[in-house]
Amino acid sequence: MYTVQDLYDLDHTLAKEYLSQYEYPWQALKGIKEFIIDLGKTLGDEYDEVSENVWVHKNATVFPSAYLGAPCIIGEGTEVRHCAFVRGSALVGKNCVVGNSVELKNVILFDNVQVPHYNYVGDSILGYKSHMGAGSITSNVKSDKTLVVVKDNINNEQIETGLKKFGAMLGDYVEVGCNSVLNPGTVIGRHTNIYPVSRVRGQIPENSIFKELSNIVSKK
């Protein structure tokens, strides 16, 4: 339930070739910056390089108050709305919404991802058609600053990541409720819903409804 193949349909991202070389998606986090720079140089005429290492599709909409830090790629049909803060190292796919006061840093957003209202997404990968409700965030550094582990909540096991910064891996079609916090090392399987105002940690199975860690039910 942790692997790239378990979580994502790679046909919905420009990062297909890049991600396919890894078993676990968090292994890709360290190389996102360099990957985006290399990818940007191969993009065709449908993209404008609006500043050094910042590429925006001609059919994307970026509001004047938004900030695009290098390197980043903004895909076709995507909207980057008022006061969005793309700090850099962000690959944003097709038909995405990066909303007001949203902050992105070291991320891959697959096509049709929505982070529409004051979300923080850092050191994370969000799968196809995943959605983060208003105010939901990824927490990407542990309070004690130790390295992040992924906890298997079912088998009571841990996977060492070797990463100090690791937010969340959201599988395709994941829905995160408003004002939820995804703690460092969270991995959420495809088609899973997270209740609003949740504190999520570890690996959450696909096709589930997360109410709290002690109450995760399978969808019927």
PDB file of C-alpha atoms in Angstrom:
ATOM      1  CA  MET A   1       0.000   0.000   0.000  1.00  0.00           C
ATOM      2  CA  TYR A   2       3.030   2.313   0.120  1.00  0.00           C
ATOM      3  CA  THR A   3       4.506   2.098  -3.345  1.00  0.00           C
ATOM      4  CA  VAL A   4       4.329   4.463  -6.279  1.00  0.00           C
ATOM      5  CA  GLN A   5       2.327   1.890  -8.230  1.00  0.00           C
ATOM      6  CA  ASP A   6      -0.097   1.389  -5.328  1.00  0.00           C
ATOM      7  CA  LEU A   7      -0.870   5.083  -5.018  1.00  0.00           C
ATOM      8  CA  TYR A   8      -0.694   6.673  -8.454  1.00  0.00           C
ATOM      9  CA  ASP A   9      -1.730   6.418 -12.077  1.00  0.00           C
ATOM     10  CA  LEU A  10       1.420   7.856 -13.611  1.00  0.00           C
ATOM     11  CA  ASP A  11      -0.321   8.709 -16.876  1.00  0.00           C
ATOM     12  CA  HIS A  12      -1.643  11.833 -15.139  1.00  0.00           C
ATOM     13  CA  THR A  13       1.642  13.644 -14.542  1.00  0.00           C
ATOM     14  CA  LEU A  14       4.664  14.954 -16.419  1.00  0.00           C
ATOM     15  CA  ALA A  15       6.674  13.224 -13.697  1.00  0.00           C
ATOM     16  CA  LYS A  16       5.776   9.740 -14.982  1.00  0.00           C
ATOM     17  CA  GLU A  17       9.285   8.762 -16.013  1.00  0.00           C
ATOM     18  CA  TYR A  18      10.832  10.369 -12.940  1.00  0.00           C
ATOM     19  CA  LEU A  19       8.537   8.704 -10.410  1.00  0.00           C
ATOM     20  CA  SER A  20       8.604   5.298 -12.091  1.00  0.00           C
ATOM     21  CA  GLN A  21      12.245   4.814 -11.090  1.00  0.00           C
ATOM     22  CA  TYR A  22      11.324   4.732  -7.387  1.00  0.00           C
ATOM     23  CA  GLU A  23       9.642   2.051  -5.299  1.00  0.00           C
ATOM     24  CA  TYR A  24       8.351   4.450  -2.645  1.00  0.00           C
ATOM     25  CA  PRO A  25       7.143   7.936  -3.634  1.00  0.00           C
ATOM     26  CA  TRP A  26       8.957   9.749  -0.831  1.00  0.00           C
ATOM     27  CA  GLN A  27      12.238   8.617  -2.356  1.00  0.00           C
ATOM     28  CA  ALA A  28      11.547  11.164  -5.121  1.00  0.00           C
ATOM     29  CA  LEU A  29      11.403  14.172  -2.775  1.00  0.00           C
ATOM     30  CA  LYS A  30      15.143  14.894  -2.695  1.00  0.00           C
ATOM     31  CA  GLY A  31      15.429  15.223  -6.477  1.00  0.00           C
ATOM     32  CA  ILE A  32      12.345  17.281  -7.332  1.00  0.00           C
ATOM     33  CA  LYS A  33      14.227  20.553  -7.807  1.00  0.00           C
ATOM     34  CA  GLU A  34      16.738  19.160 -10.283  1.00  0.00           C
ATOM     35  CA  PHE A  35      14.044  17.156 -12.056  1.00  0.00           C
ATOM     36  CA  ILE A  36      11.906  20.246 -12.662  1.00  0.00           C
ATOM     37  CA  ILE A  37      14.839  22.227 -14.052  1.00  0.00           C
ATOM     38  CA  ASP A  38      15.717  19.429 -16.458  1.00  0.00           C
ATOM     39  CA  LEU A  39      12.096  18.893 -17.474  1.00  0.00           C
ATOM     40  CA  GLY A  40      11.452  22.574 -18.009  1.00  0.00           C
ATOM     41  CA  LYS A  41      14.204  22.785 -20.597  1.00  0.00           C
ATOM     42  CA  THR A  42      12.421  20.139 -22.691  1.00  0.00           C
ATOM     43  CA  LEU A  43       8.977  21.757 -22.713  1.00  0.00           C
ATOM     44  CA  GLY A  44       7.620  22.901 -26.048  1.00  0.00           C
ATOM     45  CA  ASP A  45       6.319  26.208 -27.321  1.00  0.00           C
ATOM     46  CA  GLU A  46       3.061  25.792 -25.409  1.00  0.00           C
ATOM     47  CA  TYR A  47       4.948  26.925 -22.286  1.00  0.00           C
ATOM     48  CA  ASP A  48       6.394  30.379 -21.587  1.00  0.00           C
ATOM     49  CA  GLU A  49       9.477  30.738 -19.407  1.00  0.00           C
ATOM     50  CA  VAL A  50       8.202  33.782 -17.517  1.00  0.00           C
ATOM     51  CA  SER A  51      11.365  34.031 -15.427  1.00  0.00           C
ATOM     52  CA  GLU A  52      14.434  31.869 -15.026  1.00  0.00           C
ATOM     53  CA  ASN A  53      13.351  28.242 -14.485  1.00  0.00           C
ATOM     54  CA  VAL A  54       9.681  29.183 -14.150  1.00  0.00           C
ATOM     55  CA  TRP A  55       7.509  27.753 -16.922  1.00  0.00           C
ATOM     56  CA  VAL A  56       3.799  28.534 -17.288  1.00  0.00           C
ATOM     57  CA  HIS A  57       1.530  26.970 -19.890  1.00  0.00           C
ATOM     58  CA  LYS A  58       0.016  29.490 -22.269  1.00  0.00           C
ATOM     59  CA  ASN A  59      -3.468  28.323 -21.244  1.00  0.00           C
ATOM     60  CA  ALA A  60      -2.820  28.566 -17.503  1.00  0.00           C
ATOM     61  CA  THR A  61      -4.094  31.497 -15.445  1.00  0.00           C
ATOM     62  CA  VAL A  62      -1.807  33.118 -12.885  1.00  0.00           C
ATOM     63  CA  PHE A  63      -3.268  36.031 -10.949  1.00  0.00           C
ATOM     64  CA  PRO A  64      -1.043  39.117 -10.609  1.00  0.00           C
ATOM     65  CA  SER A  65      -0.766  38.801  -6.826  1.00  0.00           C
ATOM     66  CA  ALA A  66       0.533  35.195  -6.993  1.00  0.00           C
ATOM     67  CA  TYR A  67       4.243  34.481  -6.518  1.00  0.00           C
ATOM     68  CA  LEU A  68       6.013  31.824  -8.578  1.00  0.00           C
ATOM     69  CA  GLY A  69       9.416  30.861  -7.212  1.00  0.00           C
ATOM     70  CA  ALA A  70      11.965  28.919  -9.212  1.00  0.00           C
ATOM     71  CA  PRO A  71      11.970  26.250 -10.274  1.00  0.00           C
ATOM     72  CA  CYS A  72       8.356  25.492 -11.036  1.00  0.00           C
ATOM     73  CA  ILE A  73       6.090  24.354 -13.845  1.00  0.00           C
ATOM     74  CA  ILE A  74       2.431  25.359 -14.067  1.00  0.00           C
ATOM     75  CA  GLY A  75       0.400  23.085 -16.329  1.00  0.00           C
ATOM     76  CA  GLU A  76      -2.282  23.596 -18.939  1.00  0.00           C
ATOM     77  CA  GLY A  77      -5.611  24.925 -17.700  1.00  0.00           C
ATOM     78  CA  THR A  78      -4.365  25.408 -14.149  1.00  0.00           C
ATOM     79  CA  GLU A  79      -5.378  28.424 -12.053  1.00  0.00           C
ATOM     80  CA  VAL A  80      -2.951  29.956  -9.563  1.00  0.00           C
ATOM     81  CA  ARG A  81      -5.168  32.351  -7.651  1.00  0.00           C
ATOM     82  CA  HIS A  82      -4.789  35.470  -5.532  1.00  0.00           C
ATOM     83  CA  CYS A  83      -1.807  35.599  -3.172  1.00  0.00           C
ATOM     84  CA  ALA A  84      -0.725  32.003  -3.807  1.00  0.00           C
ATOM     85  CA  PHE A  85       2.902  31.498  -2.748  1.00  0.00           C
ATOM     86  CA  VAL A  86       4.760  28.914  -4.823  1.00  0.00           C
ATOM     87  CA  ARG A  87       8.106  28.910  -3.034  1.00  0.00           C
ATOM     88  CA  GLY A  88       9.758  26.709  -5.647  1.00  0.00           C
ATOM     89  CA  SER A  89      10.445  23.116  -6.620  1.00  0.00           C
ATOM     90  CA  ALA A  90       6.795  22.686  -7.578  1.00  0.00           C
ATOM     91  CA  LEU A  91       5.449  20.713 -10.524  1.00  0.00           C
ATOM     92  CA  VAL A  92       1.757  21.559 -10.893  1.00  0.00           C
ATOM     93  CA  GLY A  93      -0.144  19.468 -13.431  1.00  0.00           C
ATOM     94  CA  LYS A  94      -3.025  20.153 -15.794  1.00  0.00           C
ATOM     95  CA  ASN A  95      -6.341  21.657 -14.670  1.00  0.00           C
ATOM     96  CA  CYS A  96      -5.241  22.160 -11.084  1.00  0.00           C
ATOM     97  CA  VAL A  97      -6.409  24.832  -8.655  1.00  0.00           C
ATOM     98  CA  VAL A  98      -3.847  26.534  -6.428  1.00  0.00           C
ATOM     99  CA  GLY A  99      -6.038  28.841  -4.420  1.00  0.00           C
ATOM    100  CA  ASN A 100      -5.855  31.974  -2.370  1.00  0.00           C
ATOM    101  CA  SER A 101      -3.034  32.094   0.173  1.00  0.00           C
ATOM    102  CA  VAL A 102      -1.925  28.545  -0.641  1.00  0.00           C
ATOM    103  CA  GLU A 103       1.771  27.788  -0.132  1.00  0.00           C
ATOM    104  CA  LEU A 104       3.581  25.100  -2.132  1.00  0.00           C
ATOM    105  CA  LYS A 105       7.145  23.904  -1.612  1.00  0.00           C
ATOM    106  CA  ASN A 106       8.963  20.859  -3.026  1.00  0.00           C
ATOM    107  CA  VAL A 107       5.866  19.148  -4.364  1.00  0.00           C
ATOM    108  CA  ILE A 108       4.426  17.252  -7.282  1.00  0.00           C
ATOM    109  CA  LEU A 109       0.745  17.842  -7.965  1.00  0.00           C
ATOM    110  CA  PHE A 110      -0.767  15.430 -10.463  1.00  0.00           C
ATOM    111  CA  ASP A 111      -3.393  16.608 -12.962  1.00  0.00           C
ATOM    112  CA  ASN A 112      -6.732  17.904 -11.611  1.00  0.00           C
ATOM    113  CA  VAL A 113      -5.477  18.374  -8.056  1.00  0.00           C
ATOM    114  CA  GLN A 114      -7.247  21.017  -5.982  1.00  0.00           C
ATOM    115  CA  VAL A 115      -5.631  22.909  -3.127  1.00  0.00           C
ATOM    116  CA  PRO A 116      -8.066  25.811  -3.292  1.00  0.00           C
ATOM    117  CA  HIS A 117      -8.153  27.612   0.071  1.00  0.00           C
ATOM    118  CA  TYR A 118      -5.234  28.525   2.378  1.00  0.00           C
ATOM    119  CA  ASN A 119      -3.482  25.158   2.330  1.00  0.00           C
ATOM    120  CA  TYR A 120       0.175  24.481   3.067  1.00  0.00           C
ATOM    121  CA  VAL A 121       1.621  21.619   1.005  1.00  0.00           C
ATOM    122  CA  GLY A 122       5.310  20.918   1.502  1.00  0.00           C
ATOM    123  CA  ASP A 123       7.560  17.969   0.649  1.00  0.00           C
ATOM    124  CA  SER A 124       4.559  16.049  -0.606  1.00  0.00           C
ATOM    125  CA  ILE A 125       3.065  14.356  -3.670  1.00  0.00           C
ATOM    126  CA  LEU A 126      -0.658  14.684  -4.407  1.00  0.00           C
ATOM    127  CA  GLY A 127      -2.242  12.161  -6.765  1.00  0.00           C
ATOM    128  CA  TYR A 128      -4.723  12.584  -9.605  1.00  0.00           C
ATOM    129  CA  LYS A 129      -7.943  14.400  -8.634  1.00  0.00           C
ATOM    130  CA  SER A 130      -6.962  14.584  -4.977  1.00  0.00           C
ATOM    131  CA  HIS A 131      -8.424  17.487  -3.033  1.00  0.00           C
ATOM    132  CA  MET A 132      -7.460  19.245   0.180  1.00  0.00           C
ATOM    133  CA  GLY A 133     -10.301  21.023   1.933  1.00  0.00           C
ATOM    134  CA  ALA A 134     -10.021  24.582   3.186  1.00  0.00           C
ATOM    135  CA  GLY A 135      -7.334  25.026   5.828  1.00  0.00           C
ATOM    136  CA  SER A 136      -5.964  21.483   5.621  1.00  0.00           C
ATOM    137  CA  ILE A 137      -2.170  21.272   5.671  1.00  0.00           C
ATOM    138  CA  THR A 138       0.755  18.904   5.434  1.00  0.00           C
ATOM    139  CA  SER A 139       3.098  19.077   8.411  1.00  0.00           C
ATOM    140  CA  ASN A 140       6.491  18.167   7.011  1.00  0.00           C
ATOM    141  CA  VAL A 141       8.907  18.316   9.976  1.00  0.00           C
ATOM    142  CA  LYS A 142       8.596  16.463  13.279  1.00  0.00           C
ATOM    143  CA  SER A 143       8.531  18.611  16.401  1.00  0.00           C
ATOM    144  CA  ASP A 144      11.651  16.874  17.754  1.00  0.00           C
ATOM    145  CA  LYS A 145      13.405  17.281  14.354  1.00  0.00           C
ATOM    146  CA  THR A 146      14.210  13.563  14.094  1.00  0.00           C
ATOM    147  CA  LEU A 147      13.972  11.680  10.800  1.00  0.00           C
ATOM    148  CA  VAL A 148      10.486  10.840   9.567  1.00  0.00           C
ATOM    149  CA  VAL A 149       9.217   7.248   9.572  1.00  0.00           C
ATOM    150  CA  VAL A 150       6.106   5.889   7.878  1.00  0.00           C
ATOM    151  CA  LYS A 151       3.978   3.986  10.372  1.00  0.00           C
ATOM    152  CA  ASP A 152       1.896   1.023   9.257  1.00  0.00           C
ATOM    153  CA  ASN A 153      -1.161   1.429  11.473  1.00  0.00           C
ATOM    154  CA  ILE A 154      -2.416  -2.060  10.639  1.00  0.00           C
ATOM    155  CA  ASN A 155       0.698  -4.194  11.171  1.00  0.00           C
ATOM    156  CA  ASN A 156       2.322  -1.885  13.734  1.00  0.00           C
ATOM    157  CA  GLU A 157       5.489  -1.594  11.657  1.00  0.00           C
ATOM    158  CA  GLN A 158       7.657   1.326  10.636  1.00  0.00           C
ATOM    159  CA  ILE A 159       9.542   2.196   7.459  1.00  0.00           C
ATOM    160  CA  GLU A 160      12.590   4.409   7.834  1.00  0.00           C
ATOM    161  CA  THR A 161      12.691   7.169   5.208  1.00  0.00           C
ATOM    162  CA  GLY A 162      15.962   8.889   6.058  1.00  0.00           C
ATOM    163  CA  LEU A 163      14.213  12.226   5.511  1.00  0.00           C
ATOM    164  CA  LYS A 164      13.959  15.142   7.900  1.00  0.00           C
ATOM    165  CA  LYS A 165      11.303  16.789   5.723  1.00  0.00           C
ATOM    166  CA  PHE A 166       8.427  14.654   4.470  1.00  0.00           C
ATOM    167  CA  GLY A 167       4.822  15.794   4.474  1.00  0.00           C
ATOM    168  CA  ALA A 168       2.244  13.491   2.908  1.00  0.00           C
ATOM    169  CA  MET A 169       1.692  11.174  -0.027  1.00  0.00           C
ATOM    170  CA  LEU A 170      -1.923  11.363  -1.233  1.00  0.00           C
ATOM    171  CA  GLY A 171      -3.071   8.661  -3.614  1.00  0.00           C
ATOM    172  CA  ASP A 172      -5.402   9.313  -6.529  1.00  0.00           C
ATOM    173  CA  TYR A 173      -8.888  10.639  -5.651  1.00  0.00           C
ATOM    174  CA  VAL A 174      -8.095  11.275  -1.977  1.00  0.00           C
ATOM    175  CA  GLU A 175     -10.380  13.778  -0.235  1.00  0.00           C
ATOM    176  CA  VAL A 176      -9.015  15.600   2.817  1.00  0.00           C
ATOM    177  CA  GLY A 177     -11.565  17.374   5.002  1.00  0.00           C
ATOM    178  CA  CYS A 178     -11.300  20.996   6.057  1.00  0.00           C
ATOM    179  CA  ASN A 179      -8.822  22.012   8.765  1.00  0.00           C
ATOM    180  CA  SER A 180      -7.149  18.600   8.898  1.00  0.00           C
ATOM    181  CA  VAL A 181      -3.454  18.155   9.675  1.00  0.00           C
ATOM    182  CA  LEU A 182      -1.502  15.459   7.862  1.00  0.00           C
ATOM    183  CA  ASN A 183       1.427  14.728  10.146  1.00  0.00           C
ATOM    184  CA  PRO A 184       4.934  13.982   8.811  1.00  0.00           C
ATOM    185  CA  GLY A 185       5.085  10.661   6.977  1.00  0.00           C
ATOM    186  CA  THR A 186       1.381  10.341   6.228  1.00  0.00           C
ATOM    187  CA  VAL A 187       0.524   8.039   3.293  1.00  0.00           C
ATOM    188  CA  ILE A 188      -3.125   7.888   2.202  1.00  0.00           C
ATOM    189  CA  GLY A 189      -4.341   5.212  -0.216  1.00  0.00           C
ATOM    190  CA  ARG A 190      -6.474   5.851  -3.294  1.00  0.00           C
ATOM    191  CA  HIS A 191     -10.153   6.829  -2.985  1.00  0.00           C
ATOM    192  CA  THR A 192      -9.911   7.478   0.756  1.00  0.00           C
ATOM    193  CA  ASN A 193     -11.802  10.247   2.563  1.00  0.00           C
ATOM    194  CA  ILE A 194     -10.479  12.061   5.618  1.00  0.00           C
ATOM    195  CA  TYR A 195     -13.018  13.584   8.005  1.00  0.00           C
ATOM    196  CA  PRO A 196     -12.744  17.347   8.655  1.00  0.00           C
ATOM    197  CA  VAL A 197     -10.597  18.498  11.584  1.00  0.00           C
ATOM    198  CA  SER A 198      -8.648  15.217  11.619  1.00  0.00           C
ATOM    199  CA  ARG A 199      -5.122  14.549  12.838  1.00  0.00           C
ATOM    200  CA  VAL A 200      -3.751  11.943  10.457  1.00  0.00           C
ATOM    201  CA  ARG A 201      -0.587   9.913  10.900  1.00  0.00           C
ATOM    202  CA  GLY A 202       0.935   6.884   9.219  1.00  0.00           C
ATOM    203  CA  GLN A 203      -0.450   4.739   6.425  1.00  0.00           C
ATOM    204  CA  ILE A 204      -4.194   4.897   5.775  1.00  0.00           C
ATOM    205  CA  PRO A 205      -5.651   2.133   3.561  1.00  0.00           C
ATOM    206  CA  GLU A 206      -7.221   2.811   0.191  1.00  0.00           C
ATOM    207  CA  ASN A 207     -11.012   2.936  -0.177  1.00  0.00           C
ATOM    208  CA  SER A 208     -11.411   3.968   3.448  1.00  0.00           C
ATOM    209  CA  ILE A 209     -13.105   6.618   5.529  1.00  0.00           C
ATOM    210  CA  PHE A 210     -10.827   8.044   8.215  1.00  0.00           C
ATOM    211  CA  LYS A 211     -12.728   9.306  11.236  1.00  0.00           C
ATOM    212  CA  GLU A 212      -9.825   8.970  13.690  1.00  0.00           C
ATOM    213  CA  LEU A 213      -6.897   6.574  14.041  1.00  0.00           C
ATOM    214  CA  SER A 214      -9.019   4.181  16.091  1.00  0.00           C
ATOM    215  CA  ASN A 215     -11.950   4.435  13.686  1.00  0.00           C
ATOM    216  CA  ILE A 216     -11.040   3.802  10.042  1.00  0.00           C
ATOM    217  CA  VAL A 217     -13.774   2.025   8.084  1.00  0.00           C
ATOM    218  CA  SER A 218     -13.813   0.512   4.631  1.00  0.00           C
ATOM    219  CA  LYS A 219     -16.089   2.020   2.028  1.00  0.00           C
ATOM    220  CA  LYS A 220     -18.977  -0.173   0.992  1.00  0.00           C
TER     221      LYS A 220
END
